[in-house]
Short mmCIF file of C-alpha atoms in Angstrom, two decimals:
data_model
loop_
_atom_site.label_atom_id
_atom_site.label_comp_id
_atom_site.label_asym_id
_atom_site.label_seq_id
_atom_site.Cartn_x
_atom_site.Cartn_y
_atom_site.Cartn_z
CA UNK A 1 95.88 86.72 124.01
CA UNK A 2 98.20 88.63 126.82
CA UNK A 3 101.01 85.39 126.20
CA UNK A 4 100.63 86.53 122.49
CA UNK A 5 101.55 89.80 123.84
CA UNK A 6 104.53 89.25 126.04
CA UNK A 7 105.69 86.51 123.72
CA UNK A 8 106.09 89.04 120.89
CA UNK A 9 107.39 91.76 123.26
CA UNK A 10 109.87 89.13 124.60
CA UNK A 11 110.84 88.22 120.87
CA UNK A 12 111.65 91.73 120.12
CA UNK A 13 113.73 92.15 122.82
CA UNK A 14 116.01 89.45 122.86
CA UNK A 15 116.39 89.45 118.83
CA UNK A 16 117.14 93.23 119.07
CA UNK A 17 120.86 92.90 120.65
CA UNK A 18 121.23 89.47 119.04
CA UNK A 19 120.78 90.74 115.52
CA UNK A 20 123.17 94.33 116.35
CA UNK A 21 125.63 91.82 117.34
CA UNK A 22 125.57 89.83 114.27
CA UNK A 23 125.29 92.23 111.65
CA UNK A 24 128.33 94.09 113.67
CA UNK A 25 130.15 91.79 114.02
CA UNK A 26 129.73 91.18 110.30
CA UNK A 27 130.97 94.40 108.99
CA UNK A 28 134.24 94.24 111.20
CA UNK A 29 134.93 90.89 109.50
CA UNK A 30 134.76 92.58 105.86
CA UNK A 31 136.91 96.01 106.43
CA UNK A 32 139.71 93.71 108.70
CA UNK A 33 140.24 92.02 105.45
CA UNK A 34 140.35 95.00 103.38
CA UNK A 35 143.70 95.43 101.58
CA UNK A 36 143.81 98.87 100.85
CA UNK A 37 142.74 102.09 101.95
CA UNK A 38 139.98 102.68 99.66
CA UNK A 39 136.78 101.24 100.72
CA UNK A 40 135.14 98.22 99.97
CA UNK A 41 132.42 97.98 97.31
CA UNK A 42 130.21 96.67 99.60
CA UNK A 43 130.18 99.66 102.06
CA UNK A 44 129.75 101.88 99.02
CA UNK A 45 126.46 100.02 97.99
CA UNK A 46 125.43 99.85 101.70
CA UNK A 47 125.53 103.90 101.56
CA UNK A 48 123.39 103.50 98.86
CA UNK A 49 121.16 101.70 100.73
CA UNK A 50 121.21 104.45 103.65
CA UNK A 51 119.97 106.81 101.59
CA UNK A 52 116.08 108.20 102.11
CA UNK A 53 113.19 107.79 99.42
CA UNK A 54 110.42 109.82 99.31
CA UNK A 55 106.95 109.11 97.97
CA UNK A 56 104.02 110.75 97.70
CA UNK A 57 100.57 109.94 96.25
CA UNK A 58 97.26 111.27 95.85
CA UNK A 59 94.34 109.38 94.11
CA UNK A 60 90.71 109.21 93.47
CA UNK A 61 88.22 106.14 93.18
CA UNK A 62 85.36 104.08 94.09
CA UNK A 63 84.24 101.86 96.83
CA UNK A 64 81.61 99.99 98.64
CA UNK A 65 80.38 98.91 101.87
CA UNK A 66 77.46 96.70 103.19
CA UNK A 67 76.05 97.45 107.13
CA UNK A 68 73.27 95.94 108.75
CA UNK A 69 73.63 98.21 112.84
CA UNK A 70 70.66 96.95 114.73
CA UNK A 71 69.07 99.95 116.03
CA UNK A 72 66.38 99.38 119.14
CA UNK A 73 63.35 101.44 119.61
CA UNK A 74 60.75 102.48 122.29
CA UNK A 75 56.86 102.27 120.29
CA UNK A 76 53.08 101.60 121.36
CA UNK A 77 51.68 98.16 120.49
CA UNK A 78 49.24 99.20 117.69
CA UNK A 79 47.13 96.36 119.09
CA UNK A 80 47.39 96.49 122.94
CA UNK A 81 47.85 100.19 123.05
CA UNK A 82 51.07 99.52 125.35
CA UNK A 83 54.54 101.32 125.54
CA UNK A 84 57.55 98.45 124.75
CA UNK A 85 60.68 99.16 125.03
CA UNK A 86 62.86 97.17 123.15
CA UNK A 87 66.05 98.35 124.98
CA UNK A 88 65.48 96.32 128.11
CA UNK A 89 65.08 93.34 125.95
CA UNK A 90 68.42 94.06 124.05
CA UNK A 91 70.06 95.06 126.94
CA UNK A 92 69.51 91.80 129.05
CA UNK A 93 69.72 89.62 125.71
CA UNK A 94 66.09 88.20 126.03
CA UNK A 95 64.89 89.28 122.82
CA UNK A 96 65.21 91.15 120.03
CA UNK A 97 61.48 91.86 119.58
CA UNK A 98 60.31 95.73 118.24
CA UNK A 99 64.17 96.36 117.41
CA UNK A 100 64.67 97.24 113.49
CA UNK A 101 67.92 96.79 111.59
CA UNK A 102 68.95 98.70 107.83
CA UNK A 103 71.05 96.64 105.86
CA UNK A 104 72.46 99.02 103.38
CA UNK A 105 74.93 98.80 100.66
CA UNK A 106 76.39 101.88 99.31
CA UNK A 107 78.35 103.02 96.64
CA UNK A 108 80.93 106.47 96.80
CA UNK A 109 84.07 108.07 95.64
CA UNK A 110 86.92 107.85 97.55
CA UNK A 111 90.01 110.23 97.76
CA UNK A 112 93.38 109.85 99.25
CA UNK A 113 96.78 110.99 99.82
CA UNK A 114 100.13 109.21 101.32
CA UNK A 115 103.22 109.96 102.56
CA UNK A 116 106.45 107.78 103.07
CA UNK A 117 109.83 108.00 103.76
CA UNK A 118 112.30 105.00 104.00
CA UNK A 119 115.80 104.03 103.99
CA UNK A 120 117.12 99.91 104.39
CA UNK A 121 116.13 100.10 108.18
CA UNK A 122 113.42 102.75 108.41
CA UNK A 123 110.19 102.97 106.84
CA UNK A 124 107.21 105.93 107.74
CA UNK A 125 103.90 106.51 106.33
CA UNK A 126 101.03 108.61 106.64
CA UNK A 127 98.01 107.96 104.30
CA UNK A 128 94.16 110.35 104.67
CA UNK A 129 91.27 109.31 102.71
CA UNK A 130 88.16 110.53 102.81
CA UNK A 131 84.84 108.68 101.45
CA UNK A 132 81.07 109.50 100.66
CA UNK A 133 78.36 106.71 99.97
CA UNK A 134 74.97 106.94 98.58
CA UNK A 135 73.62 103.88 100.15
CA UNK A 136 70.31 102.10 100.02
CA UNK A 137 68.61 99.11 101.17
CA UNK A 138 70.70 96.22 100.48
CA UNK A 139 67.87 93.38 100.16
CA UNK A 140 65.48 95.59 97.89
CA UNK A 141 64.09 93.77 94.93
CA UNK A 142 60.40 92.52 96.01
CA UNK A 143 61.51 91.68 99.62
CA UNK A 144 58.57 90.78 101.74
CA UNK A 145 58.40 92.45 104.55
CA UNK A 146 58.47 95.83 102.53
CA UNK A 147 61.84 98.28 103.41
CA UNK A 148 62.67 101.56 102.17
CA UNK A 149 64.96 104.32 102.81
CA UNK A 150 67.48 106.86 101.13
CA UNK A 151 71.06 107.31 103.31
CA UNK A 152 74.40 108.43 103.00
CA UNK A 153 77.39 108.05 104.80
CA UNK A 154 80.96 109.53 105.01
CA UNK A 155 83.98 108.15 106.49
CA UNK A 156 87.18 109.53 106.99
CA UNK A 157 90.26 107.34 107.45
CA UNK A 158 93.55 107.92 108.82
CA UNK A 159 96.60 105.22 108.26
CA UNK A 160 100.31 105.80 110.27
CA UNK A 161 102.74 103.22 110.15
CA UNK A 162 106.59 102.85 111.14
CA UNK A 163 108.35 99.26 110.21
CA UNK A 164 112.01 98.80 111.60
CA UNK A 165 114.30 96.62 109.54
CA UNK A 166 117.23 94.36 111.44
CA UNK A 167 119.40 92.63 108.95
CA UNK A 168 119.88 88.85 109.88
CA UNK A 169 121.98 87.44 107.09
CA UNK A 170 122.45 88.16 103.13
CA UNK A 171 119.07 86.14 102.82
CA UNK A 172 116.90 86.99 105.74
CA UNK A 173 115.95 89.89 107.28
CA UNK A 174 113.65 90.98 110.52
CA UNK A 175 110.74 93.32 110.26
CA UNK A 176 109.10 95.02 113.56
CA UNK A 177 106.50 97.55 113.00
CA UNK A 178 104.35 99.46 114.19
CA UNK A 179 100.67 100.55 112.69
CA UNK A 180 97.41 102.56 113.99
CA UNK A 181 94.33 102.95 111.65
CA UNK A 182 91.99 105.14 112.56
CA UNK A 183 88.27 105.15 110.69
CA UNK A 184 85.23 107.42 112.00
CA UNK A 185 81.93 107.77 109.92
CA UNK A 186 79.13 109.48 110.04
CA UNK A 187 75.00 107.89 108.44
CA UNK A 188 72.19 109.43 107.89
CA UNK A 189 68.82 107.62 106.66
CA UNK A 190 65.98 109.86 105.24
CA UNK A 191 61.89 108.50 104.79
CA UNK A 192 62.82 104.97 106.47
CA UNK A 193 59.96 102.34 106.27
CA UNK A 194 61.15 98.79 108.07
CA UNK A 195 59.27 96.29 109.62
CA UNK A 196 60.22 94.90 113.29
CA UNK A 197 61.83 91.82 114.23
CA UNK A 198 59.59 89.00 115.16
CA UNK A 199 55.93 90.78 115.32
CA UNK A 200 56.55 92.30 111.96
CA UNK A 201 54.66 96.32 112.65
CA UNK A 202 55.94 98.80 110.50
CA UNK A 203 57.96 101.89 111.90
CA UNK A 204 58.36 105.20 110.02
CA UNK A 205 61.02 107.88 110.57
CA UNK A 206 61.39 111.07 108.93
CA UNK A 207 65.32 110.69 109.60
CA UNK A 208 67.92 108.35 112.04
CA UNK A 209 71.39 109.57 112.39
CA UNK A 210 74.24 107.65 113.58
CA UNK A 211 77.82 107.77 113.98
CA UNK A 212 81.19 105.44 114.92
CA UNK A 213 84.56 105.08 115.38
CA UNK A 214 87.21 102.35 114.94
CA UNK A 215 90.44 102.22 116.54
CA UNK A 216 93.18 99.49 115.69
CA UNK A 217 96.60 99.77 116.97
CA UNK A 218 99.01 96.95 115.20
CA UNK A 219 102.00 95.01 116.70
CA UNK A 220 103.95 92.80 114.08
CA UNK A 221 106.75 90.87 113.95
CA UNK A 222 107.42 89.48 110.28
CA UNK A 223 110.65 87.63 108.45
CA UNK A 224 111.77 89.36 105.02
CA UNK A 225 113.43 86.97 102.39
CA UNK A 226 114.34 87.03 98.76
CA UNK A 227 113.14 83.43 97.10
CA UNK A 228 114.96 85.16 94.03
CA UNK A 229 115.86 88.57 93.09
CA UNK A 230 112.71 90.29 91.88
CA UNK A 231 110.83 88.70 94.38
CA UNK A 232 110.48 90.05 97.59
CA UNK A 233 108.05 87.94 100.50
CA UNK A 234 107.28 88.64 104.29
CA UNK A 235 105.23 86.23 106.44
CA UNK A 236 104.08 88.01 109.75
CA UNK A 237 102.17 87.55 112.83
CA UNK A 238 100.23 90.34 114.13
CA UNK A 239 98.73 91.55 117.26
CA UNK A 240 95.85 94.20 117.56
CA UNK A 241 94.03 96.06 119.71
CA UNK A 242 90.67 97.25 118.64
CA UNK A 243 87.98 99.58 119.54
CA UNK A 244 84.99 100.42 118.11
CA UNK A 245 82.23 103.09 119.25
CA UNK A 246 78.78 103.48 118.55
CA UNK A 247 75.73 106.09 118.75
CA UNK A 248 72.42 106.61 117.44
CA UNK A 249 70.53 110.07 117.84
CA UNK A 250 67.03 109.94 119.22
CA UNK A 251 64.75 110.00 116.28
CA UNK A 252 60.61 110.46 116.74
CA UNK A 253 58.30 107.86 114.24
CA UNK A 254 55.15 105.85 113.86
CA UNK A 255 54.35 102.51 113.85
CA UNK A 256 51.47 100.66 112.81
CA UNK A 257 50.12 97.44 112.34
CA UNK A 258 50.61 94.94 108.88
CA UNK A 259 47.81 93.57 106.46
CA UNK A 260 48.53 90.91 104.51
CA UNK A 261 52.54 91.91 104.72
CA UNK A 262 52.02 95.60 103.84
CA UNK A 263 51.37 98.60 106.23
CA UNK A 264 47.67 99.01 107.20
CA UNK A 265 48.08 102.91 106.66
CA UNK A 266 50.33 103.68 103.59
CA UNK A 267 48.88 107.47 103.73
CA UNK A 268 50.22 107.68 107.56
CA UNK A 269 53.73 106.62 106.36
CA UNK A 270 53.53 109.39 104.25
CA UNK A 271 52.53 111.71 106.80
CA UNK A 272 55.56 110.37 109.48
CA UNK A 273 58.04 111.13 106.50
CA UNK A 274 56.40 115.00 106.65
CA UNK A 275 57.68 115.25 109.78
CA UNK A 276 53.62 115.07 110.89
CA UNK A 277 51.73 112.33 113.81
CA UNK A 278 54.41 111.29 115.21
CA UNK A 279 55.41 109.59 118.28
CA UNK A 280 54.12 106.43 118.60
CA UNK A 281 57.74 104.84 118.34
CA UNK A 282 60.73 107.12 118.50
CA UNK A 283 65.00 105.25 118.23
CA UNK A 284 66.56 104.96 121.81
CA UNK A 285 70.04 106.79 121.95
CA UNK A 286 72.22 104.28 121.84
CA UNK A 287 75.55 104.12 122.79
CA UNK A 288 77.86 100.68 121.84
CA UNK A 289 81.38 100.26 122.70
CA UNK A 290 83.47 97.09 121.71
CA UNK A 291 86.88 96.37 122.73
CA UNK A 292 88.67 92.95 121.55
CA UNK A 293 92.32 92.04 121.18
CA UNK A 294 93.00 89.22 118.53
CA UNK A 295 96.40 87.87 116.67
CA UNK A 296 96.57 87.54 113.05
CA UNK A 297 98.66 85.70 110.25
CA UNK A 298 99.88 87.89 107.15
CA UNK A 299 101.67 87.29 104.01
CA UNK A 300 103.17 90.78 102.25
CA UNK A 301 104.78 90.45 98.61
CA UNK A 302 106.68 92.88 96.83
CA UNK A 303 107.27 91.57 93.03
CA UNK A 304 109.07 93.65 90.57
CA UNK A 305 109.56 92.18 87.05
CA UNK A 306 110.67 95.00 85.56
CA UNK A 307 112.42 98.50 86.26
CA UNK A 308 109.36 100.40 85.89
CA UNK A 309 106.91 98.17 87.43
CA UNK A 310 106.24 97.33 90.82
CA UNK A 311 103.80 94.97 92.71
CA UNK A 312 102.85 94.39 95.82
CA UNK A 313 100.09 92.60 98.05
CA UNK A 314 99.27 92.43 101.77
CA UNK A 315 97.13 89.74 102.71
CA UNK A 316 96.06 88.92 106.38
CA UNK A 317 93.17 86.59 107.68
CA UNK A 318 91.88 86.87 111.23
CA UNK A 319 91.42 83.26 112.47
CA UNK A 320 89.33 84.55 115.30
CA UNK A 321 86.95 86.33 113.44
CA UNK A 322 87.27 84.27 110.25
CA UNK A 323 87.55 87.91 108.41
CA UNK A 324 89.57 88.54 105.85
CA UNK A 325 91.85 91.64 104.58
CA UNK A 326 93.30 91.71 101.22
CA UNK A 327 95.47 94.76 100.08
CA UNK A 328 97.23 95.57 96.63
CA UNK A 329 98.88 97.70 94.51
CA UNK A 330 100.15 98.02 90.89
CA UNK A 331 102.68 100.66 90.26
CA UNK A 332 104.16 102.03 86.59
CA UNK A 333 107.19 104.27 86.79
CA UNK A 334 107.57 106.32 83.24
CA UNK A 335 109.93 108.19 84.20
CA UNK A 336 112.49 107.81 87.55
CA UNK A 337 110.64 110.15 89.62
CA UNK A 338 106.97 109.84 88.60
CA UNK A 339 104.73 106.97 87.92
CA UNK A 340 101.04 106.21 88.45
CA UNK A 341 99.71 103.61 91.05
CA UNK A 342 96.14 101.53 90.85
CA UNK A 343 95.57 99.93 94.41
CA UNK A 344 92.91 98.13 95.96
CA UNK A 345 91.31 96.84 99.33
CA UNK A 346 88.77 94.13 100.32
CA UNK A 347 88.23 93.88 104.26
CA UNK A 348 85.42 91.70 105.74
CA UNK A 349 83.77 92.59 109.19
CA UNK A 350 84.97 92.40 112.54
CA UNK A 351 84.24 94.46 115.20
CA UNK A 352 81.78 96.66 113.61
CA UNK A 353 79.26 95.40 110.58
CA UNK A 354 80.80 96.77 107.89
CA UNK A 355 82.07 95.32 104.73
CA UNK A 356 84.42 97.32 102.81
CA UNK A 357 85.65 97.08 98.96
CA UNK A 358 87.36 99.70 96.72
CA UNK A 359 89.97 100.88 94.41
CA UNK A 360 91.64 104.11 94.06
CA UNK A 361 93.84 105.21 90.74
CA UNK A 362 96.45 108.50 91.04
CA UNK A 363 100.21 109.43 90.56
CA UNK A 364 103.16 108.99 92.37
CA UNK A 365 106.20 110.94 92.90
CA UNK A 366 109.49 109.36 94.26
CA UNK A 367 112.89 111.12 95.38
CA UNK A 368 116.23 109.76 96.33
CA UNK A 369 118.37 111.76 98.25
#
């Protein structure tokens, strides 16, 4: 992965002064054959180019994510009468016995803003959204062993980005940028019932709280051409640098032993959820940190049939992770300045166990100056 690194570094670097020297040399080629004074109708549009556009958005919508953390626990055997703790196991990778995991899908609202400004060679962002899930077990239906629990969770996201454009040619043109996305949330599940991995005892808590934090810094390198003139396409390669924290607040419960698949005790699950008998199994504080460094491949499209509308998709697969991140957008302009915008994400896990899908619907306001 570090030759992925210097190779794109190195890239940069030498296509930086080739490029300058190009397009330069270029625009001394059309004004030396100028014959007048006035100037050229190419410089004219090019100072259209040059000038800034801003946009701003601000929308509201729905998403959803599926989890499944694995969350270790200390408890007394119900039969042997003897402290485990399932830490040590998970810790030294021998087993996974006594730990308990929540799948959970949820469902929320979303909101969100964003901020650009960009010219022919610059391009700056800054998008905020917040979201809030109801979530709940994600295998529920009649599942044997039995699982139970009310949650929520709220995530708040920040997106920056900065893209440099180099002009190669009439047909091609080079695109470095420059990204960092930024996601911490915070769960909380409320009267949890879940059976153990492996010896299959039931654990009660009254509540388990848990937070995390994802850190992705981007590094890409992509090749902007025009197959035709509405059409607008960008292949890229991508580096990224990733980091993802984890921790889980000690939490007191019960366990007990199963009969026939179902809790021996169904009154004393009642009683942990009251906040009453407890400590016979309580979650470890856990702390989990993940750092990885992978390369991706990405395809962006910008397709505008018409004036007033405007399309555009960002796809990128992770051949590492075999995850994949799809990104879109549909915008209708009414009016020069203002429009409206649907857009939409799918993103599968990778570092953390998370699997994230939404939409978000809102208007936009543009500005040339």
């Amino acid at each position: 992965m570090k030759y992925f690194v210097y190779s794109l570094l190195s890239v940069t670097l030498v296509t930086f002064p080739i490029f300058s020297q190009k397009v330069a040399k270029e625009n001394s080629e059309k004004v030396s054959v100028s014959p007048n004074n006035n100037p050229p109708e190419n410089e004219t549009n090019s100072s259209e180019l040059e000038r800034w556009r801003l946009i701003l958005y601000a929308g509201y919508g729905g998403a959803n994510i599926q989890n499944n953390p694995n969350i270790p626990f200390v408890y007394r055997d119900p039969n042997s009468g003897l402290i485990n703790n399932t830490g040590v196991g998970r810790k030294t990778g021998l087993t996974n016995t006594g730990s308990t995991n929540f799948p959970s899908s949820g469902f929320g609202n979303n909101q969100g803003s964003l901020i650009s400004l960009s010219n022919d060679k610059w391009f700056f962002s800054y998008g905020y959204t917040t979201i809030q899930f109801n979530m709940s077990p994600a295998q529920a239906g009649g599942v044997v062993p039995l699982q139970s629990f009310q949650a929520e969770s709220n995530h708040v996201i920040h997106n920056s980005r900065i893209d440099y454009n180099q002009k190669i040619s009439d047909l091609f043109t080079a695109v470095f940028s420059v990204r960092q996305f930024t996601r911490s949330g915070t769960y909380q599940w409320d009267n949890v019932l879940e059976s153990t991995n492996v010896n299959n005892y039931y654990v009660a808590f009254p509540k388990v709280e848990a937070n995390d934090k994802m850190t992705i810094n981007m590094f890409s390198i992509g090749l902007k051409f025009n197959p035709f003139a509405k059409l607008e396409v960008e292949p890229y390669l991508q580096y990224r640098d990733a980091r993802f924290y984890a921790n889980v607040f000690s939490t007191l419960g019960s366990v007990q032993n199963n009969s026939n698949f179902l809790p021996s005790d169904p009154s004393a699950i009642i009683s942990s959820w009251a906040y009453q008998n407890l400590g016979s199994a309580y979650a470890l504080p856990l702390y989990n940190s993940i750092s990885k460094d992978f390369g991706n491949v990405g395809l962006r499209l910008q397709y505008t049939p018409f004036r007033f509308l405007i399309l555009r998709t960002d796809v990128r697969r992770n051949p590492v992770l075999a995850a994949w991140e799809i990104r879109g957008s549909l915008t209708f302009m009414f009016h020069k300045n203002f429009g409206i915008t649907l857009g939409g994400v799918y993103a599968e896990p990778e570092i953390n166990p998370l699997n994230l899908r939404g939409w978000e619907i809102g208007p936009t306001y543009t500005y040339l100056f």
